[in-house]
XYZ file of C-alpha atoms in Angstrom:
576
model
C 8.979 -10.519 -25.058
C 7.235 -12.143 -21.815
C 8.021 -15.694 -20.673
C 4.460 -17.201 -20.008
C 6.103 -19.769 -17.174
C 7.505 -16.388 -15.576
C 5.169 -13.748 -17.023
C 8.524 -11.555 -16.981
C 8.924 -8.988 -19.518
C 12.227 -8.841 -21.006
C 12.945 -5.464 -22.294
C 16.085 -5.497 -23.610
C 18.079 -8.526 -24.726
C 20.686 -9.781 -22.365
C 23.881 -8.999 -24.363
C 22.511 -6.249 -25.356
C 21.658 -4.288 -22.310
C 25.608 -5.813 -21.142
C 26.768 -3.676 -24.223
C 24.844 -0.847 -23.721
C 26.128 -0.962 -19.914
C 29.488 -1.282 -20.480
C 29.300 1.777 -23.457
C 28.144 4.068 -20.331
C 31.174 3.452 -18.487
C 33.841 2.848 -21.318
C 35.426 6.302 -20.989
C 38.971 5.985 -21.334
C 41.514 8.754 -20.647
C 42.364 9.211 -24.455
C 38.412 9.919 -25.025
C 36.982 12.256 -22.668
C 41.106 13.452 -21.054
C 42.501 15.066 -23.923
C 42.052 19.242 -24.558
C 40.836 18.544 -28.007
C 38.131 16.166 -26.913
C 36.936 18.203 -23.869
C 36.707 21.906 -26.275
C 34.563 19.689 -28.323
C 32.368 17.949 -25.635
C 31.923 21.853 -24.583
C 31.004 23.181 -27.606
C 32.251 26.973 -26.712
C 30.651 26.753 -22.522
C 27.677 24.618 -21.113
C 24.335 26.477 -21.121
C 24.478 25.566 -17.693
C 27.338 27.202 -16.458
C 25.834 29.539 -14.348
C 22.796 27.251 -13.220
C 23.571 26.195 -9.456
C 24.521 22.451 -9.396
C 23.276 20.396 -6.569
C 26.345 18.960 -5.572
C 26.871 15.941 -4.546
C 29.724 14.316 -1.780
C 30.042 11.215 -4.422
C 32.189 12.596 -7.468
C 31.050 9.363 -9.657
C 27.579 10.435 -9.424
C 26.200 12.391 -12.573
C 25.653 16.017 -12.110
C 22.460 17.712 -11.863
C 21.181 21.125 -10.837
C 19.653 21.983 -8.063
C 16.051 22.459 -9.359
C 16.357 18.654 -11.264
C 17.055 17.242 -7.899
C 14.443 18.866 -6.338
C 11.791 18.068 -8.320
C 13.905 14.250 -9.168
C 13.180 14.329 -4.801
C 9.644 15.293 -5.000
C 8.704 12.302 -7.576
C 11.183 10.239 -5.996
C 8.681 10.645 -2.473
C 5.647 10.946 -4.583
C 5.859 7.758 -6.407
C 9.308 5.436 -5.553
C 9.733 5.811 -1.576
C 7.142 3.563 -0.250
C 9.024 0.730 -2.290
C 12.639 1.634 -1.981
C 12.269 3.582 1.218
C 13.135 7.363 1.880
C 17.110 6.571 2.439
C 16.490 4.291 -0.664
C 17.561 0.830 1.712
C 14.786 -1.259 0.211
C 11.756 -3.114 1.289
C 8.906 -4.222 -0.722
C 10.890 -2.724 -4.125
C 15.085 -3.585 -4.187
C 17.730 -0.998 -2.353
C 18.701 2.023 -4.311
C 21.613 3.056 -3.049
C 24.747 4.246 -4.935
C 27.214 1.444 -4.071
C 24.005 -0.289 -6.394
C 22.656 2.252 -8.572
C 26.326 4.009 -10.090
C 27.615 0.048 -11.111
C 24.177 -0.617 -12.711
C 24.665 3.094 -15.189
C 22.481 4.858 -16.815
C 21.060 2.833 -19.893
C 19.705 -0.455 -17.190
C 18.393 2.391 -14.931
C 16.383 4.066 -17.582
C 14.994 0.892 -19.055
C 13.865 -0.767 -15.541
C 12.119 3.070 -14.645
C 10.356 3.420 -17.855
C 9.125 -0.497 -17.982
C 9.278 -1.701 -15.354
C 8.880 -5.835 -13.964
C 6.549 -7.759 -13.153
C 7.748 -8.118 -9.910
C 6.018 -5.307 -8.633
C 8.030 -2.107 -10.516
C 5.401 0.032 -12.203
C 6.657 0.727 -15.885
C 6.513 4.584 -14.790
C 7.358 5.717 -18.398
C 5.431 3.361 -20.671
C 2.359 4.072 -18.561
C 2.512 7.963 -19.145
C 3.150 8.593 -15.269
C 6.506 9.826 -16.603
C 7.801 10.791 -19.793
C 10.921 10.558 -21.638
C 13.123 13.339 -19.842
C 11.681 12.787 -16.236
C 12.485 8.718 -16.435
C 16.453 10.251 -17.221
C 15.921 12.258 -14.381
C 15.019 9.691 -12.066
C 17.953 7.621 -13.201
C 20.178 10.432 -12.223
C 18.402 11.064 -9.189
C 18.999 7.156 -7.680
C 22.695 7.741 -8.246
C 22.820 10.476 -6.015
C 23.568 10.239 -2.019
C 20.296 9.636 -0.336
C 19.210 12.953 1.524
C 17.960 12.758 4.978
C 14.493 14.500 5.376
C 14.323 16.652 8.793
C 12.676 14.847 12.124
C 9.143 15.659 13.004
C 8.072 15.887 16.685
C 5.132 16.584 18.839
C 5.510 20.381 18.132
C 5.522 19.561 14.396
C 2.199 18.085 15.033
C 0.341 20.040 17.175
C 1.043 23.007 14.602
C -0.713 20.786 11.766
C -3.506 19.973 14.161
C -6.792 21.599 13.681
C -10.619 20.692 14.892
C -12.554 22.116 12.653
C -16.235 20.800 14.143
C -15.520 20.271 18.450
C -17.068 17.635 19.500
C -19.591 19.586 20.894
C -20.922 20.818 18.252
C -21.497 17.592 16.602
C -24.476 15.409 15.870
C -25.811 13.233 18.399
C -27.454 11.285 16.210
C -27.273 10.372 12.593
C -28.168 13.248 10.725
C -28.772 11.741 7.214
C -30.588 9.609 4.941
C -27.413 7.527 4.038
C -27.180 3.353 3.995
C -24.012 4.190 6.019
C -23.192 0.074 6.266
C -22.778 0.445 3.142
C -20.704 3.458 1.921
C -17.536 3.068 0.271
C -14.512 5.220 0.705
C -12.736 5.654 -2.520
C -9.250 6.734 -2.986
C -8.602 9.415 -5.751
C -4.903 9.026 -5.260
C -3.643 11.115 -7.563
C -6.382 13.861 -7.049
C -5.554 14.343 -3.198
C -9.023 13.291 -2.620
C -11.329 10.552 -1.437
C -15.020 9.975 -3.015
C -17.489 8.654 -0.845
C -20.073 6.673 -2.655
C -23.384 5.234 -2.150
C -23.489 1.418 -2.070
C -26.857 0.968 -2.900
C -27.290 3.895 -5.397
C -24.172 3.963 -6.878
C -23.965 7.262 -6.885
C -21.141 9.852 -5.567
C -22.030 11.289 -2.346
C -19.408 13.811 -1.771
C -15.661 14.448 -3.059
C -13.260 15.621 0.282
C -9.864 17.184 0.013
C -7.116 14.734 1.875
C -3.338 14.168 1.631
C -1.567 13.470 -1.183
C -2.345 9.691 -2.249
C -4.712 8.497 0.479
C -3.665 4.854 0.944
C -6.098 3.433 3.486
C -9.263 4.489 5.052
C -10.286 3.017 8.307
C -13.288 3.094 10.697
C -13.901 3.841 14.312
C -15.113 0.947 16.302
C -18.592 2.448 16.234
C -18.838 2.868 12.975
C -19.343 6.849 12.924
C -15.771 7.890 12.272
C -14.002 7.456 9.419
C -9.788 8.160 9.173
C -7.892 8.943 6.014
C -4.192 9.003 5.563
C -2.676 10.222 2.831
C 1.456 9.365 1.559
C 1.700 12.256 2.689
C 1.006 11.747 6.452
C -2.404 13.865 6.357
C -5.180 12.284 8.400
C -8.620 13.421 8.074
C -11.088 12.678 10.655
C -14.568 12.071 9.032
C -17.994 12.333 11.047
C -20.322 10.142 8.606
C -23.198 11.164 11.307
C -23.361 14.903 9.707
C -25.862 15.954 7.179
C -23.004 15.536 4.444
C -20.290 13.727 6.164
C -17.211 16.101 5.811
C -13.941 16.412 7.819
C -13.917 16.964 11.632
C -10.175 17.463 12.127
C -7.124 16.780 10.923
C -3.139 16.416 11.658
C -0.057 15.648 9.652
C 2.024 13.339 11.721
C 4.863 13.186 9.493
C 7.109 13.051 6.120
C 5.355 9.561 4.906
C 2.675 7.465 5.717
C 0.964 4.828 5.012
C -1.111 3.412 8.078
C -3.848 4.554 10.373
C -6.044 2.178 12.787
C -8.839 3.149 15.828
C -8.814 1.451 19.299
C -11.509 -1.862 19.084
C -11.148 -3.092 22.654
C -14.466 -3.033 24.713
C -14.344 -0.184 26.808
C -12.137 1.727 24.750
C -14.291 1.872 21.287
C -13.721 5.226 18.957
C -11.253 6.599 22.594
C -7.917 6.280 20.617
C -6.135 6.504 17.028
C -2.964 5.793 15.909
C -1.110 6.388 13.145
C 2.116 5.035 11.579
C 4.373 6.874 9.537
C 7.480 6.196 6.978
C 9.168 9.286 7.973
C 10.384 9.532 10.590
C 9.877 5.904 11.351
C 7.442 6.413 14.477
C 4.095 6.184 15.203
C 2.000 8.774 17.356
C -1.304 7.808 19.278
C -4.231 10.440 19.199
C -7.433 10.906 20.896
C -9.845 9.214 18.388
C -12.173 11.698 18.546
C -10.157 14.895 17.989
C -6.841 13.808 16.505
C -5.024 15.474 19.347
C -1.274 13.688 19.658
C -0.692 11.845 22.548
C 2.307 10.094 22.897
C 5.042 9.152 20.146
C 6.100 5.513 19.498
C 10.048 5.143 17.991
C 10.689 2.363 15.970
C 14.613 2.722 14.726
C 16.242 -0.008 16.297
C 18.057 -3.788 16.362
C 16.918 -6.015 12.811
C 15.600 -9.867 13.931
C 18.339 -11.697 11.956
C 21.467 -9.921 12.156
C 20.624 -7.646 15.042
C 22.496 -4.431 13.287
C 21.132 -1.304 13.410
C 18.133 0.017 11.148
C 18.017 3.880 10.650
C 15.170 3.830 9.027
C 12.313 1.040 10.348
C 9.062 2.699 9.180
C 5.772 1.306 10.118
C 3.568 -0.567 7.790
C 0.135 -1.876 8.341
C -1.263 -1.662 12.010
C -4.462 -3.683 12.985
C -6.055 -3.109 16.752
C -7.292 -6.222 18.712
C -10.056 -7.645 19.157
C -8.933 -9.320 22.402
C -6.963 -6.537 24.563
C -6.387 -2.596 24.437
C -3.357 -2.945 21.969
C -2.341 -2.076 18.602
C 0.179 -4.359 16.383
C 2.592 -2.299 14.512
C 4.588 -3.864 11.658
C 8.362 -2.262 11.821
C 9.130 -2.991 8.470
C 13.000 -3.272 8.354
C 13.484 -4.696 11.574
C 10.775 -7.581 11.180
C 9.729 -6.438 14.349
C 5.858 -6.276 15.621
C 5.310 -4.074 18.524
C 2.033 -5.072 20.390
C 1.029 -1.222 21.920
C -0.642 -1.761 25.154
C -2.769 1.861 25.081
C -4.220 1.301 28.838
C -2.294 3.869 30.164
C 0.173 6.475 27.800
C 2.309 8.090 30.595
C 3.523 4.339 31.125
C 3.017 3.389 27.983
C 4.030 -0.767 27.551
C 5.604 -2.120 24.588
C 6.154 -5.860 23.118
C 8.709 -6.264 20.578
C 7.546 -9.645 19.076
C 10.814 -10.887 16.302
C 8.616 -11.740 13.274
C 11.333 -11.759 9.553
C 11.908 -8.559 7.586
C 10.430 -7.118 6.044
C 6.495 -6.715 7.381
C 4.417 -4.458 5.382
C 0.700 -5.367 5.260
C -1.859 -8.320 6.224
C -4.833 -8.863 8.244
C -7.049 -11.061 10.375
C -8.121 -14.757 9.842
C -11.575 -15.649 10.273
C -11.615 -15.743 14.326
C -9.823 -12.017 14.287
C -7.407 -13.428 16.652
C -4.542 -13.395 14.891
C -2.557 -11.390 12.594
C -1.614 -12.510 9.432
C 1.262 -10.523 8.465
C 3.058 -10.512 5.000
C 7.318 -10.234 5.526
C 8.101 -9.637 1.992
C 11.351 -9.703 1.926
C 11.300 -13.084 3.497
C 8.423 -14.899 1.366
C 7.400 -15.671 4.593
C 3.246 -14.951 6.321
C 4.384 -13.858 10.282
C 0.898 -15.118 12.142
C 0.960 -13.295 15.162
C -1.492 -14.243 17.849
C -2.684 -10.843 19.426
C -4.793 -12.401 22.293
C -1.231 -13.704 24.115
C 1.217 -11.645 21.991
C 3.895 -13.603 20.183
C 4.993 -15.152 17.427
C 2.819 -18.140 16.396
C 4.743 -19.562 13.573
C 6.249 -18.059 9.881
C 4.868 -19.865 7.403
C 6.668 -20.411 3.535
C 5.048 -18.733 0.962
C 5.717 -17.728 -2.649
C 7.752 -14.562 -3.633
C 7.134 -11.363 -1.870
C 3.461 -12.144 -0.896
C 1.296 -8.616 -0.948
C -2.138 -10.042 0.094
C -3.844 -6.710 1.340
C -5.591 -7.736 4.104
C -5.934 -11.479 2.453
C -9.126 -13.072 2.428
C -10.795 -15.585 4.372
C -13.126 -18.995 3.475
C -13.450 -22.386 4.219
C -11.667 -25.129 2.055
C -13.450 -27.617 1.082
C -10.708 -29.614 1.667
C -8.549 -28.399 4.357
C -11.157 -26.436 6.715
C -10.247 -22.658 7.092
C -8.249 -21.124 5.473
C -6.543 -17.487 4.740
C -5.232 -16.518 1.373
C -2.436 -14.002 0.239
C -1.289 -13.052 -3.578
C 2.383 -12.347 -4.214
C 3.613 -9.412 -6.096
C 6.907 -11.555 -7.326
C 5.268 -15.029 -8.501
C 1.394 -16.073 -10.152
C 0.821 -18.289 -6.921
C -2.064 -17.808 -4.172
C -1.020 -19.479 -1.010
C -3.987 -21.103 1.331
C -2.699 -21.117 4.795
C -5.046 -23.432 7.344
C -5.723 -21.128 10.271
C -8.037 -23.519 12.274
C -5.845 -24.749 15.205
C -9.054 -26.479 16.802
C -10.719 -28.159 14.315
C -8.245 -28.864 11.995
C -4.889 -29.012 13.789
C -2.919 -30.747 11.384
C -3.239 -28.173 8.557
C -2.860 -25.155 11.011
C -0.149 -22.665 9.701
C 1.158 -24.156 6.756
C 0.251 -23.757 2.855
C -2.507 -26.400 2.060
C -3.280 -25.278 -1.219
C -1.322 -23.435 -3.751
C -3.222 -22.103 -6.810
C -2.037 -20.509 -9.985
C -2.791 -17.396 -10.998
C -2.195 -15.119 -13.776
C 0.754 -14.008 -12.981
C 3.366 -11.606 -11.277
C 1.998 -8.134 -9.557
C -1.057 -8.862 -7.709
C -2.061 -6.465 -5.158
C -5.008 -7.250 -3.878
C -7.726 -10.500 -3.520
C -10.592 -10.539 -1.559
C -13.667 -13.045 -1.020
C -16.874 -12.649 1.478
C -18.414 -14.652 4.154
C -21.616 -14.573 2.022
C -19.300 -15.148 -1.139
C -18.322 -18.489 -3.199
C -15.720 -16.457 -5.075
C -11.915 -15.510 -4.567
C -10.940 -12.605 -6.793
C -7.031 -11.779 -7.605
C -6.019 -8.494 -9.361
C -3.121 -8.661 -10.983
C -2.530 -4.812 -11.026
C 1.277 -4.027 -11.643
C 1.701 -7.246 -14.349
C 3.379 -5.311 -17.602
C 1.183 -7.294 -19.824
C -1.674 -5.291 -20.030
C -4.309 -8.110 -20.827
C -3.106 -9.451 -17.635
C -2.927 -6.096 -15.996
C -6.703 -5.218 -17.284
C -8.205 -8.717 -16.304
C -9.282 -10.136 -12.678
C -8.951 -13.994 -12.102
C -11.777 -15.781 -10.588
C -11.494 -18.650 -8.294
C -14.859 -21.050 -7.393
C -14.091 -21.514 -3.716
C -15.965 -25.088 -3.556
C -14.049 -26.011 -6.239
C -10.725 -24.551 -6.928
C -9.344 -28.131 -8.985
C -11.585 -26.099 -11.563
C -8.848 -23.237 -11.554
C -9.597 -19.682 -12.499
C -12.268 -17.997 -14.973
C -10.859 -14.646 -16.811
C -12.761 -11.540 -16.201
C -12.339 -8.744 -18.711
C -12.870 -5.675 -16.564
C -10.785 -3.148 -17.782
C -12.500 -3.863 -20.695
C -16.043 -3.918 -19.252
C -15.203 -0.365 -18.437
C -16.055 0.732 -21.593
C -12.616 3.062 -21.426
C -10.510 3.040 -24.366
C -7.649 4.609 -23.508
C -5.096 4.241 -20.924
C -3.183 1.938 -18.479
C -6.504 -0.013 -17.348
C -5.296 -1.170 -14.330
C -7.458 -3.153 -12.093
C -7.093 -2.793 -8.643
C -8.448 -4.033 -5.557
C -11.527 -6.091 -5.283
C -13.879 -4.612 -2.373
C -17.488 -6.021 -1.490
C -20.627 -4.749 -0.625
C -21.925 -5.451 2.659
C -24.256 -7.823 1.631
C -21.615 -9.538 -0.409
C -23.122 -9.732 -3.725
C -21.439 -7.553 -5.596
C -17.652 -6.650 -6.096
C -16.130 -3.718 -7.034
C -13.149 -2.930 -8.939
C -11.086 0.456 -9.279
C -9.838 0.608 -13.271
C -7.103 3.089 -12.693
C -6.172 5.256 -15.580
C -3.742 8.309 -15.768
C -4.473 11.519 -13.924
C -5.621 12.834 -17.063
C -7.042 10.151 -18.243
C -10.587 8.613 -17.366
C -10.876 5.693 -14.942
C -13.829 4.183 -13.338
C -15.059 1.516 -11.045
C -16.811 -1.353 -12.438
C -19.502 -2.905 -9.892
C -19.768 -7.634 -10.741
C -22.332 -9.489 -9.817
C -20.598 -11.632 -7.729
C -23.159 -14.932 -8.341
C -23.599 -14.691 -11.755
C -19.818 -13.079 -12.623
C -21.574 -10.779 -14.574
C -21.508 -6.999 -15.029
C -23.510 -5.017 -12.836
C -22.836 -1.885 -13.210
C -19.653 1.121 -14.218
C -19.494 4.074 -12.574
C -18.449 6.572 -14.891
C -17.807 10.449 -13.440
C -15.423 12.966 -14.118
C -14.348 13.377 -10.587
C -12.664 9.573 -10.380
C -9.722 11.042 -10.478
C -7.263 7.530 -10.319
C -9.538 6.029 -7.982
C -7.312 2.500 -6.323
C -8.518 1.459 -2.879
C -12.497 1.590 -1.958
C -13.378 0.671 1.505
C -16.817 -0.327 2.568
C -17.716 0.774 5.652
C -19.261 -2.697 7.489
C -16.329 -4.441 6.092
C -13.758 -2.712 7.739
C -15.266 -1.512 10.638
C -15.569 -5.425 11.716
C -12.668 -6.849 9.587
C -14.815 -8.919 7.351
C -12.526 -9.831 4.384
């Protein structure tokens, strides 16, 4: 059943998930203690008697061998860390730690796994990514003592590190026929892989190996280089000036990742790269041209509100000013933002700027000087103003905003303004961001629309553009999940129009879930990922973004779970 007002799924009826929860921990002595009942429970010796068992320091917690909890550990960093964090403390998704996860049992475990909410949790087993067995694994697996994944240092780095093209033996010019402005990077997440398509053609241009999951792509201030980090802290360094743009060089610079930016200040274009990583919560600057490491950046430290110690503060989105040679990290679990001063590494100055916990991902307002950075944990939009470095005021917001990079237009009402979705509620929050002009509606919500509901990801709108689009990718109700609201920017009274584009795909299998809007550099058309299955078929389905009208699919064997696209003129000069 799903409430409409909440667009929550309930799964199980209240009393009776309490029953089923107390029958998993109703053992009594007389039931499981006596000699009769324990011959019979063993049936003549467990097929697993001679199996090593991972064991674990917590007797309550539910055995398992030592080959279910490795592979439990690999899906557990695959798919559930970048929520619940690698020591399972929480950030974007709840803490899963076994004080939590052994009063909760077995039965509520299994049934929030395999359905999931719609305040962000994936329903990993109705979905197919897991089946039946593995979603009892997993529920095993978060009752177990967190393990600690070893440290990884300079040395670890430079070992990864490899230039496969030096720079001198590169292009000096552009070396192919390609409408580079407007190429899109396309993440195959669960292929290990990005596509880079043609804009104007539609048509793939190449398929390169990456990391695991690529979760961003990001260009060089030039506009030549292209970086790629994968989940699993792969970068690859992509010359788009070669005859087929291919990778240059690449590093891993950790456990985790999820964040990867280029230097932007003038006299210092394409020079640097840094990356951010999960595990181990650091950050390393490279030379942007080579990927060579530079210098390390730690990041455990003090939390803003209760100033206790955070072993685990990993590093979320990072954008690069426009103003000064610095990078702005988010430190997630502190609800810290480092401003990175880059001028010189051997004295390498840092600004810890308190924002609220905790940061994950944002962007620029329309000026590009400052940062509008989502604390989700907080329900709060940090804008940090990266020309003097500090805290510029937390706005109120709905719950757990996830905007992306947000998007950026002019109200017709209130004058400028900069928009973010929320993963926990159907609002969009407008937040004024024109100080000047329109002083009084400066960093506060304006405008709050409704959307379709819980689990939006991503919205985006152009310069060029009329339109706001909101996914609403991780709703459970899959004619929410396979659907895109449209907002008329001139008039958003009107509230939205329902696009259908999981079913424009023309796929009729599968998830369907639309993610991400991304536009063309001319701003007229919008693209969508519909993300199947890794053995399903997905696509991307190309809108007209004037008429709202289909355009075009792009249908190919080799979109292997495509999610983010990134077009190069749009990030290359922040336009979203």
């Amino acid at each position: 059943m799903i409430s409409r007002k909440t667009g929550v799924r309930t799964l199980v009826s209240l009393p009776v998930l309490a029953l089923l929860t107390q029958l998993a921990f109703a053992e009594t002595p007389a039931e499981h203690g006596s000699g009769t009942m324990r011959d019979y429970q063993a049936g003549g010796g467990s097929p697993l008697a001679a199996v090593p068992m991972h064991q674990d320091i917590n007797p309550k917690a539910p055995k398992m061998t030592e080959a279910e909890f490795e592979k439990a550990k690999r899906i557990y960093f695959e798919r559930c860390a970048g929520c619940h964090g690698v020591l399972r403390k929480g950030a974007t998704g709840k803490p899963l730690t076994p004080d939590i996860t052994l009063d909760k049992g077995m039965d509520y475990l299994k049934v929030f796994i395999k359905y999931g909410s719609a305040g962000g949790m994936p329903n990993w087993g109705t979905s197919g990514v897991l089946n039946d067995a593995e979603v009892d694994l997993m529920a095993r697996y978060v009752q177990q003592t967190p393990p600690a994944p070893p440290e990884y240092g300079l040395k670890d780095m430079e070992a990864s590190w490899k230039v496969i093209v030096p720079v001198d033996k590169r292009p000096t010019k552009k070396m192919n026929n390609l409408n580079l402005e407007n190429l899109f990077s396309v993440t195959l997440r669960d292929a290990g892989e990005i596509a880079l398509i043609d804009g104007d053609t539609k048509k793939i241009v190449s398929i390169l190996n990456t990391g695991y999951a690529v979760h961003i792509s990001r260009m060089s201030a030039s506009g030549r280089y292209l970086f790629v980090i994968g989940r699993d802290a792969k970068i690859n360094l992509i010359d788009l000036w070669m005859e087929k743009p291919d990778t240059v060089a690449e590093i891993k610079v950790g456990m985790e990742a999820r964040s990867v930016e280029s230097s932007k200040a003038k006299g210092y274009e394409d020079k640097y790269a840094i990356a951010g990583t999960y595990w181990p919560p650091q950050a390393v600057i490279m030379d942007g041209d080579t990927l060579k490491p530079r210098k390390i950046v730690p990041t455990r430290g003090m939390t803003v509100d209760s100033q206790e110690y955070h072993p685990e503060p990993r590093v979320a989105a990072i954008v690069a000013s426009h103003y000064n040679p610095e990078f702005f990290l988010n430190v997630k679990e502190t609800g810290m933002v480092y401003s990175v001063d880059y001028r010189d590494l051997k004295n390498l100055r840092i600004k810890m700027i308190e924002a609220a916990p905790f940061l994950h991902d944002g962007g620029f307002e329309s000026s590009h000087r400052y940062f509008m950075d989502a604390a989700n944990a907080s329900n709060k939009i940090a804008v940090i103003d990266t020309k003097e470095g500090k805290l510029e005021k937390l706005v109120e917001v709905g719950k757990t905003p996830h905007p992306g990079r947000g998007a950026n237009f002019v109200d017709p009402q209130f004058g400028p303004v900069w928009a973010t979705g929320h993963l926990g509620d159907e609002t969009i929050s407008l937040i004024g961001t024109d100080p000047k002009k329109h002083p009084d509606n400066a960093w506060k919500v304006v405008r709050t629309l409704k959307g379709l509901g819980g689990g939006s990801l991503f919205l985006k709108t152009h310069p060029k553009s009329k339109n706001l689009w909101v996914d609403t990718t991780l709703n459970p109700e899959a004619n929410i999940s396979q659907s895109v609201a449209v907002y008329d920017v001139n008039n958003l009274d009107k509230g939205y129009e329902l696009i259908p584009i999981g079913e424009w795909s023309g796929i009729k299998e599968g998830p369907k879930r639309v993610v991400q809007p991304e536009y063309n550099k001319a701003g007229d058309e919008v693209w969508f990922s519909v993300w199947n299955g890794k053995d399903q078929e997905s696509a991307i389905v190309v809108v007209d973004d004037k008429t709202r009208k289909l355009k075009a699919v792009i249908r190919d064997k080799r979109l292997v779970t495509p999610t983010g696209k990134f077009n190069v003129f749009n990030t290359q000069h922040d336009v979203y």
